[in-house]
Amino acid sequence: MFYKNLLVLALLLFSFNAKAQSVNSAYLCMSDGAIVLADFDTCSVTDVVTQNDYLLNDIAEGDIPTSLYGVDFSNLYAIDLTAHEMRPLGALSFIGTSGAYLNSLVRESEGTLLAVSGDSTGSLFRIDIQNLTATLLGATGYASAGDLTFYEGELFLSATGGGLVRVDIDNPSSSELIGSMNAGGFADIFGVVTVIQGDPCAGDVNYEMIATGGMETRVV
């Protein structure tokens, strides 16, 4: 594993107009509850949702292009990128366990999300959005540091201690640590996101996984 092109994410450029996620950009949830669209080419961010009534642990792609989902431990939220608002959908009912503190989220398919808990077992859950249920799929063995992402058809977890874990959805106990994202002073890693590089219209498309830590980002 290696790193390219250190980027400093300067949280300086804000506006109140949401725009669609595009090439080499991603939505991020901030520690103050805001949601921003980060442009990794220009190292700038655009404010998308500024109200901080709800402090989210992670966000995920929505079922339509102008929407996201968010989670804060055991509550699920819908985020409207056009209206710049988020609203609570309700508390999740857990199946297979008495409850969990979820701090990572990713869209699996329409109406379905995946989440991992921040406890030592790193339990993997499948969330049914319509029914607000979170079904335990098993323990990955790695506590979530705060993010999940799909990359080339496989699911990856940002684990505590800067670890990058390949998650086996069908058999979570077979999930494996594939390396550390801590290198060259890059620490406090809490997120990973997959972005598109290149021109999709020209067929020149590459996918890159970007790790976030503090106010820095790096390509993994």
PDB file of C-alpha atoms in Angstrom:
ATOM      1  CA  MET A   1       0.000   0.000   0.000  1.00  0.00           C
ATOM      2  CA  PHE A   2       1.286   3.468  -0.833  1.00  0.00           C
ATOM      3  CA  TYR A   3       0.197   7.072  -0.794  1.00  0.00           C
ATOM      4  CA  LYS A   4       0.101   9.744  -3.497  1.00  0.00           C
ATOM      5  CA  ASN A   5      -0.428  13.490  -3.527  1.00  0.00           C
ATOM      6  CA  LEU A   6      -0.978  14.761   0.003  1.00  0.00           C
ATOM      7  CA  LEU A   7      -3.951  17.124   0.007  1.00  0.00           C
ATOM      8  CA  VAL A   8      -4.769  19.574   2.776  1.00  0.00           C
ATOM      9  CA  LEU A   9      -8.529  19.961   3.073  1.00  0.00           C
ATOM     10  CA  ALA A  10      -8.894  23.656   3.861  1.00  0.00           C
ATOM     11  CA  LEU A  11     -12.330  24.266   5.321  1.00  0.00           C
ATOM     12  CA  LEU A  12     -12.527  27.833   4.062  1.00  0.00           C
ATOM     13  CA  LEU A  13     -14.687  28.121   0.962  1.00  0.00           C
ATOM     14  CA  PHE A  14     -18.384  27.938   1.799  1.00  0.00           C
ATOM     15  CA  SER A  15     -21.618  28.797   0.019  1.00  0.00           C
ATOM     16  CA  PHE A  16     -25.243  27.878   0.512  1.00  0.00           C
ATOM     17  CA  ASN A  17     -25.860  26.324  -2.894  1.00  0.00           C
ATOM     18  CA  ALA A  18     -25.643  22.544  -3.049  1.00  0.00           C
ATOM     19  CA  LYS A  19     -24.238  20.989  -6.176  1.00  0.00           C
ATOM     20  CA  ALA A  20     -24.169  17.406  -7.323  1.00  0.00           C
ATOM     21  CA  GLN A  21     -21.279  15.143  -6.456  1.00  0.00           C
ATOM     22  CA  SER A  22     -18.969  15.041  -9.464  1.00  0.00           C
ATOM     23  CA  VAL A  23     -15.610  13.681 -10.551  1.00  0.00           C
ATOM     24  CA  ASN A  24     -13.098  13.570  -7.692  1.00  0.00           C
ATOM     25  CA  SER A  25     -15.481  14.918  -5.081  1.00  0.00           C
ATOM     26  CA  ALA A  26     -17.403  13.459  -2.167  1.00  0.00           C
ATOM     27  CA  TYR A  27     -19.865  14.437   0.529  1.00  0.00           C
ATOM     28  CA  LEU A  28     -18.424  14.521   4.041  1.00  0.00           C
ATOM     29  CA  CYS A  29     -20.109  15.006   7.433  1.00  0.00           C
ATOM     30  CA  MET A  30     -18.253  17.308   9.787  1.00  0.00           C
ATOM     31  CA  SER A  31     -17.853  17.218  13.559  1.00  0.00           C
ATOM     32  CA  ASP A  32     -20.170  20.242  13.986  1.00  0.00           C
ATOM     33  CA  GLY A  33     -23.032  18.535  12.148  1.00  0.00           C
ATOM     34  CA  ALA A  34     -22.523  20.283   8.816  1.00  0.00           C
ATOM     35  CA  ILE A  35     -22.392  18.358   5.539  1.00  0.00           C
ATOM     36  CA  VAL A  36     -20.017  19.557   2.844  1.00  0.00           C
ATOM     37  CA  LEU A  37     -19.129  18.624  -0.696  1.00  0.00           C
ATOM     38  CA  ALA A  38     -15.346  18.284  -0.847  1.00  0.00           C
ATOM     39  CA  ASP A  39     -13.519  18.894  -4.120  1.00  0.00           C
ATOM     40  CA  PHE A  40     -10.281  16.933  -3.924  1.00  0.00           C
ATOM     41  CA  ASP A  41      -8.841  18.614  -7.020  1.00  0.00           C
ATOM     42  CA  THR A  42      -9.027  22.126  -5.589  1.00  0.00           C
ATOM     43  CA  CYS A  43      -8.848  21.202  -1.877  1.00  0.00           C
ATOM     44  CA  SER A  44     -11.999  23.201  -1.217  1.00  0.00           C
ATOM     45  CA  VAL A  45     -15.423  22.484   0.221  1.00  0.00           C
ATOM     46  CA  THR A  46     -18.943  23.738  -0.445  1.00  0.00           C
ATOM     47  CA  ASP A  47     -21.381  23.861   2.456  1.00  0.00           C
ATOM     48  CA  VAL A  48     -24.435  21.726   1.691  1.00  0.00           C
ATOM     49  CA  VAL A  49     -26.272  21.450   5.022  1.00  0.00           C
ATOM     50  CA  THR A  50     -25.318  23.938   7.715  1.00  0.00           C
ATOM     51  CA  GLN A  51     -27.848  23.235  10.461  1.00  0.00           C
ATOM     52  CA  ASN A  52     -26.353  21.137  13.227  1.00  0.00           C
ATOM     53  CA  ASP A  53     -29.388  19.921  15.149  1.00  0.00           C
ATOM     54  CA  TYR A  54     -28.172  16.373  14.553  1.00  0.00           C
ATOM     55  CA  LEU A  55     -24.553  15.278  14.897  1.00  0.00           C
ATOM     56  CA  LEU A  56     -24.088  12.433  12.442  1.00  0.00           C
ATOM     57  CA  ASN A  57     -21.464   9.729  12.708  1.00  0.00           C
ATOM     58  CA  ASP A  58     -21.505   8.979   8.981  1.00  0.00           C
ATOM     59  CA  ILE A  59     -23.441   9.549   5.764  1.00  0.00           C
ATOM     60  CA  ALA A  60     -24.182   7.411   2.731  1.00  0.00           C
ATOM     61  CA  GLU A  61     -25.434   7.871  -0.806  1.00  0.00           C
ATOM     62  CA  GLY A  62     -29.219   8.142  -1.053  1.00  0.00           C
ATOM     63  CA  ASP A  63     -31.599   6.321  -3.370  1.00  0.00           C
ATOM     64  CA  ILE A  64     -31.931   9.420  -5.562  1.00  0.00           C
ATOM     65  CA  PRO A  65     -29.078  11.731  -6.650  1.00  0.00           C
ATOM     66  CA  THR A  66     -30.241  14.636  -4.467  1.00  0.00           C
ATOM     67  CA  SER A  67     -30.379  12.657  -1.230  1.00  0.00           C
ATOM     68  CA  LEU A  68     -28.159  11.125   1.422  1.00  0.00           C
ATOM     69  CA  TYR A  69     -28.725   9.020   4.521  1.00  0.00           C
ATOM     70  CA  GLY A  70     -27.081   9.610   7.877  1.00  0.00           C
ATOM     71  CA  VAL A  71     -26.662   7.683  11.107  1.00  0.00           C
ATOM     72  CA  ASP A  72     -25.894   8.657  14.688  1.00  0.00           C
ATOM     73  CA  PHE A  73     -25.394   5.484  16.703  1.00  0.00           C
ATOM     74  CA  SER A  74     -28.900   3.984  16.440  1.00  0.00           C
ATOM     75  CA  ASN A  75     -30.919   6.676  14.627  1.00  0.00           C
ATOM     76  CA  LEU A  76     -31.346   7.070  10.886  1.00  0.00           C
ATOM     77  CA  TYR A  77     -31.752  10.375   9.020  1.00  0.00           C
ATOM     78  CA  ALA A  78     -32.713  11.501   5.516  1.00  0.00           C
ATOM     79  CA  ILE A  79     -30.778  14.386   3.971  1.00  0.00           C
ATOM     80  CA  ASP A  80     -32.287  16.512   1.185  1.00  0.00           C
ATOM     81  CA  LEU A  81     -29.473  18.133  -0.796  1.00  0.00           C
ATOM     82  CA  THR A  82     -31.875  20.395  -2.701  1.00  0.00           C
ATOM     83  CA  ALA A  83     -33.608  21.805   0.384  1.00  0.00           C
ATOM     84  CA  HIS A  84     -30.333  21.745   2.398  1.00  0.00           C
ATOM     85  CA  GLU A  85     -32.118  19.944   5.229  1.00  0.00           C
ATOM     86  CA  MET A  86     -31.995  16.733   7.192  1.00  0.00           C
ATOM     87  CA  ARG A  87     -34.788  15.050   9.087  1.00  0.00           C
ATOM     88  CA  PRO A  88     -34.920  12.067  11.445  1.00  0.00           C
ATOM     89  CA  LEU A  89     -36.469   8.890  10.066  1.00  0.00           C
ATOM     90  CA  GLY A  90     -36.495   7.242  13.479  1.00  0.00           C
ATOM     91  CA  ALA A  91     -34.664   4.881  15.794  1.00  0.00           C
ATOM     92  CA  LEU A  92     -33.511   1.563  14.366  1.00  0.00           C
ATOM     93  CA  SER A  93     -34.869  -1.715  15.691  1.00  0.00           C
ATOM     94  CA  PHE A  94     -32.057  -4.262  15.977  1.00  0.00           C
ATOM     95  CA  ILE A  95     -32.452  -7.884  14.922  1.00  0.00           C
ATOM     96  CA  GLY A  96     -30.002 -10.428  16.318  1.00  0.00           C
ATOM     97  CA  THR A  97     -28.759  -8.201  19.131  1.00  0.00           C
ATOM     98  CA  SER A  98     -30.151  -5.873  21.775  1.00  0.00           C
ATOM     99  CA  GLY A  99     -28.597  -2.828  20.097  1.00  0.00           C
ATOM    100  CA  ALA A 100     -25.409  -1.270  18.749  1.00  0.00           C
ATOM    101  CA  TYR A 101     -23.649   2.043  18.290  1.00  0.00           C
ATOM    102  CA  LEU A 102     -23.271   2.483  14.547  1.00  0.00           C
ATOM    103  CA  ASN A 103     -20.673   4.951  13.332  1.00  0.00           C
ATOM    104  CA  SER A 104     -20.213   3.995   9.683  1.00  0.00           C
ATOM    105  CA  LEU A 105     -22.659   3.758   6.789  1.00  0.00           C
ATOM    106  CA  VAL A 106     -22.720   2.899   3.081  1.00  0.00           C
ATOM    107  CA  ARG A 107     -25.460   2.255   0.520  1.00  0.00           C
ATOM    108  CA  GLU A 108     -25.646  -1.377  -0.551  1.00  0.00           C
ATOM    109  CA  SER A 109     -28.646  -1.195  -2.888  1.00  0.00           C
ATOM    110  CA  GLU A 110     -31.931   0.636  -3.225  1.00  0.00           C
ATOM    111  CA  GLY A 111     -33.591   0.710   0.204  1.00  0.00           C
ATOM    112  CA  THR A 112     -30.661  -1.025   1.907  1.00  0.00           C
ATOM    113  CA  LEU A 113     -27.631   0.261   3.818  1.00  0.00           C
ATOM    114  CA  LEU A 114     -24.702  -1.428   5.538  1.00  0.00           C
ATOM    115  CA  ALA A 115     -23.239  -0.216   8.833  1.00  0.00           C
ATOM    116  CA  VAL A 116     -20.517  -1.281  11.254  1.00  0.00           C
ATOM    117  CA  SER A 117     -20.407  -0.637  14.987  1.00  0.00           C
ATOM    118  CA  GLY A 118     -17.578   1.091  16.797  1.00  0.00           C
ATOM    119  CA  ASP A 119     -17.290  -1.577  19.487  1.00  0.00           C
ATOM    120  CA  SER A 120     -14.396  -4.019  19.661  1.00  0.00           C
ATOM    121  CA  THR A 121     -16.215  -6.680  17.618  1.00  0.00           C
ATOM    122  CA  GLY A 122     -17.019  -4.348  14.714  1.00  0.00           C
ATOM    123  CA  SER A 123     -20.425  -5.890  14.101  1.00  0.00           C
ATOM    124  CA  LEU A 124     -21.792  -5.598  10.552  1.00  0.00           C
ATOM    125  CA  PHE A 125     -25.473  -4.740  10.071  1.00  0.00           C
ATOM    126  CA  ARG A 126     -27.807  -4.563   7.087  1.00  0.00           C
ATOM    127  CA  ILE A 127     -30.338  -1.741   7.422  1.00  0.00           C
ATOM    128  CA  ASP A 128     -33.793  -1.893   5.854  1.00  0.00           C
ATOM    129  CA  ILE A 129     -34.643   1.782   5.420  1.00  0.00           C
ATOM    130  CA  GLN A 130     -38.383   1.366   4.982  1.00  0.00           C
ATOM    131  CA  ASN A 131     -38.816  -0.818   8.065  1.00  0.00           C
ATOM    132  CA  LEU A 132     -36.068   0.881  10.109  1.00  0.00           C
ATOM    133  CA  THR A 133     -34.518  -2.462  11.049  1.00  0.00           C
ATOM    134  CA  ALA A 134     -30.818  -3.276  11.464  1.00  0.00           C
ATOM    135  CA  THR A 135     -30.093  -6.991  11.115  1.00  0.00           C
ATOM    136  CA  LEU A 136     -26.846  -8.322  12.572  1.00  0.00           C
ATOM    137  CA  LEU A 137     -24.818 -10.133   9.902  1.00  0.00           C
ATOM    138  CA  GLY A 138     -21.863 -10.971  12.143  1.00  0.00           C
ATOM    139  CA  ALA A 139     -18.713  -9.541  13.672  1.00  0.00           C
ATOM    140  CA  THR A 140     -15.861  -8.363  11.468  1.00  0.00           C
ATOM    141  CA  GLY A 141     -13.444  -8.360  14.410  1.00  0.00           C
ATOM    142  CA  TYR A 142     -12.384  -4.762  13.706  1.00  0.00           C
ATOM    143  CA  ALA A 143     -13.933  -1.705  15.358  1.00  0.00           C
ATOM    144  CA  SER A 144     -15.077   0.971  12.945  1.00  0.00           C
ATOM    145  CA  ALA A 145     -13.239   4.289  13.012  1.00  0.00           C
ATOM    146  CA  GLY A 146     -16.119   5.850  11.151  1.00  0.00           C
ATOM    147  CA  ASP A 147     -16.500   4.920   7.485  1.00  0.00           C
ATOM    148  CA  LEU A 148     -17.303   2.282   4.893  1.00  0.00           C
ATOM    149  CA  THR A 149     -16.819   2.402   1.128  1.00  0.00           C
ATOM    150  CA  PHE A 150     -17.229   0.103  -1.850  1.00  0.00           C
ATOM    151  CA  TYR A 151     -14.194  -0.112  -4.129  1.00  0.00           C
ATOM    152  CA  GLU A 152     -14.176  -2.263  -7.264  1.00  0.00           C
ATOM    153  CA  GLY A 153     -17.077  -4.315  -5.926  1.00  0.00           C
ATOM    154  CA  GLU A 154     -15.579  -4.984  -2.506  1.00  0.00           C
ATOM    155  CA  LEU A 155     -16.456  -3.372   0.822  1.00  0.00           C
ATOM    156  CA  PHE A 156     -13.742  -1.653   2.872  1.00  0.00           C
ATOM    157  CA  LEU A 157     -13.829  -0.380   6.444  1.00  0.00           C
ATOM    158  CA  SER A 158     -11.800   2.390   8.043  1.00  0.00           C
ATOM    159  CA  ALA A 159     -10.894   0.655  11.303  1.00  0.00           C
ATOM    160  CA  THR A 160      -9.539   2.106  14.525  1.00  0.00           C
ATOM    161  CA  GLY A 161      -5.782   2.620  14.566  1.00  0.00           C
ATOM    162  CA  GLY A 162      -5.679   3.583  10.897  1.00  0.00           C
ATOM    163  CA  GLY A 163      -6.352   0.072   9.613  1.00  0.00           C
ATOM    164  CA  LEU A 164      -7.979  -0.659   6.271  1.00  0.00           C
ATOM    165  CA  VAL A 165     -10.151  -3.778   6.407  1.00  0.00           C
ATOM    166  CA  ARG A 166     -11.663  -5.733   3.537  1.00  0.00           C
ATOM    167  CA  VAL A 167     -15.124  -6.723   4.779  1.00  0.00           C
ATOM    168  CA  ASP A 168     -16.646 -10.068   3.820  1.00  0.00           C
ATOM    169  CA  ILE A 169     -20.362  -9.267   3.746  1.00  0.00           C
ATOM    170  CA  ASP A 170     -21.462 -12.903   3.429  1.00  0.00           C
ATOM    171  CA  ASN A 171     -19.140 -14.090   6.191  1.00  0.00           C
ATOM    172  CA  PRO A 172     -18.077 -11.082   8.329  1.00  0.00           C
ATOM    173  CA  SER A 173     -15.756 -13.159  10.525  1.00  0.00           C
ATOM    174  CA  SER A 174     -13.576 -13.697   7.430  1.00  0.00           C
ATOM    175  CA  SER A 175     -12.950  -9.950   7.079  1.00  0.00           C
ATOM    176  CA  GLU A 176      -9.236  -9.160   6.909  1.00  0.00           C
ATOM    177  CA  LEU A 177      -6.881  -6.321   7.712  1.00  0.00           C
ATOM    178  CA  ILE A 178      -5.054  -5.502   4.484  1.00  0.00           C
ATOM    179  CA  GLY A 179      -2.810  -2.709   5.748  1.00  0.00           C
ATOM    180  CA  SER A 180      -2.303   0.460   7.723  1.00  0.00           C
ATOM    181  CA  MET A 181      -3.165   3.897   6.377  1.00  0.00           C
ATOM    182  CA  ASN A 182      -0.843   5.589   8.893  1.00  0.00           C
ATOM    183  CA  ALA A 183       2.307   6.751   7.161  1.00  0.00           C
ATOM    184  CA  GLY A 184       4.498   9.832   7.138  1.00  0.00           C
ATOM    185  CA  GLY A 185       2.746  11.511  10.038  1.00  0.00           C
ATOM    186  CA  PHE A 186      -0.742  10.908   8.614  1.00  0.00           C
ATOM    187  CA  ALA A 187      -2.799   9.869  11.650  1.00  0.00           C
ATOM    188  CA  ASP A 188      -6.234  10.077  13.282  1.00  0.00           C
ATOM    189  CA  ILE A 189      -7.815   8.475  10.225  1.00  0.00           C
ATOM    190  CA  PHE A 190     -11.567   8.182  10.515  1.00  0.00           C
ATOM    191  CA  GLY A 191     -12.863   7.931   6.957  1.00  0.00           C
ATOM    192  CA  VAL A 192     -12.444   6.378   3.536  1.00  0.00           C
ATOM    193  CA  VAL A 193     -14.351   7.314   0.404  1.00  0.00           C
ATOM    194  CA  THR A 194     -14.198   6.199  -3.229  1.00  0.00           C
ATOM    195  CA  VAL A 195     -14.119   8.910  -5.893  1.00  0.00           C
ATOM    196  CA  ILE A 196     -14.031   8.939  -9.699  1.00  0.00           C
ATOM    197  CA  GLN A 197     -10.966  10.215 -11.531  1.00  0.00           C
ATOM    198  CA  GLY A 198     -11.042  10.983 -15.239  1.00  0.00           C
ATOM    199  CA  ASP A 199     -13.748  11.823 -17.758  1.00  0.00           C
ATOM    200  CA  PRO A 200     -16.726   9.432 -17.588  1.00  0.00           C
ATOM    201  CA  CYS A 201     -18.067  10.731 -20.929  1.00  0.00           C
ATOM    202  CA  ALA A 202     -14.796   9.858 -22.650  1.00  0.00           C
ATOM    203  CA  GLY A 203     -14.636   6.433 -21.038  1.00  0.00           C
ATOM    204  CA  ASP A 204     -11.482   7.440 -19.182  1.00  0.00           C
ATOM    205  CA  VAL A 205     -12.535   6.494 -15.670  1.00  0.00           C
ATOM    206  CA  ASN A 206     -10.440   5.440 -12.710  1.00  0.00           C
ATOM    207  CA  TYR A 207     -11.572   4.909  -9.137  1.00  0.00           C
ATOM    208  CA  GLU A 208      -9.450   5.993  -6.188  1.00  0.00           C
ATOM    209  CA  MET A 209      -9.922   5.453  -2.497  1.00  0.00           C
ATOM    210  CA  ILE A 210      -9.237   8.540  -0.395  1.00  0.00           C
ATOM    211  CA  ALA A 211      -8.628   8.475   3.352  1.00  0.00           C
ATOM    212  CA  THR A 212      -9.456  11.430   5.608  1.00  0.00           C
ATOM    213  CA  GLY A 213      -7.822  12.249   8.899  1.00  0.00           C
ATOM    214  CA  GLY A 214      -8.160  15.507  10.772  1.00  0.00           C
ATOM    215  CA  MET A 215      -8.116  18.150   8.029  1.00  0.00           C
ATOM    216  CA  GLU A 216      -5.999  16.121   5.603  1.00  0.00           C
ATOM    217  CA  THR A 217      -6.822  13.687   2.822  1.00  0.00           C
ATOM    218  CA  ARG A 218      -4.660  11.155   1.015  1.00  0.00           C
ATOM    219  CA  VAL A 219      -5.106   8.723  -1.826  1.00  0.00           C
ATOM    220  CA  VAL A 220      -4.697   5.182  -0.528  1.00  0.00           C
TER     221      VAL A 220
END
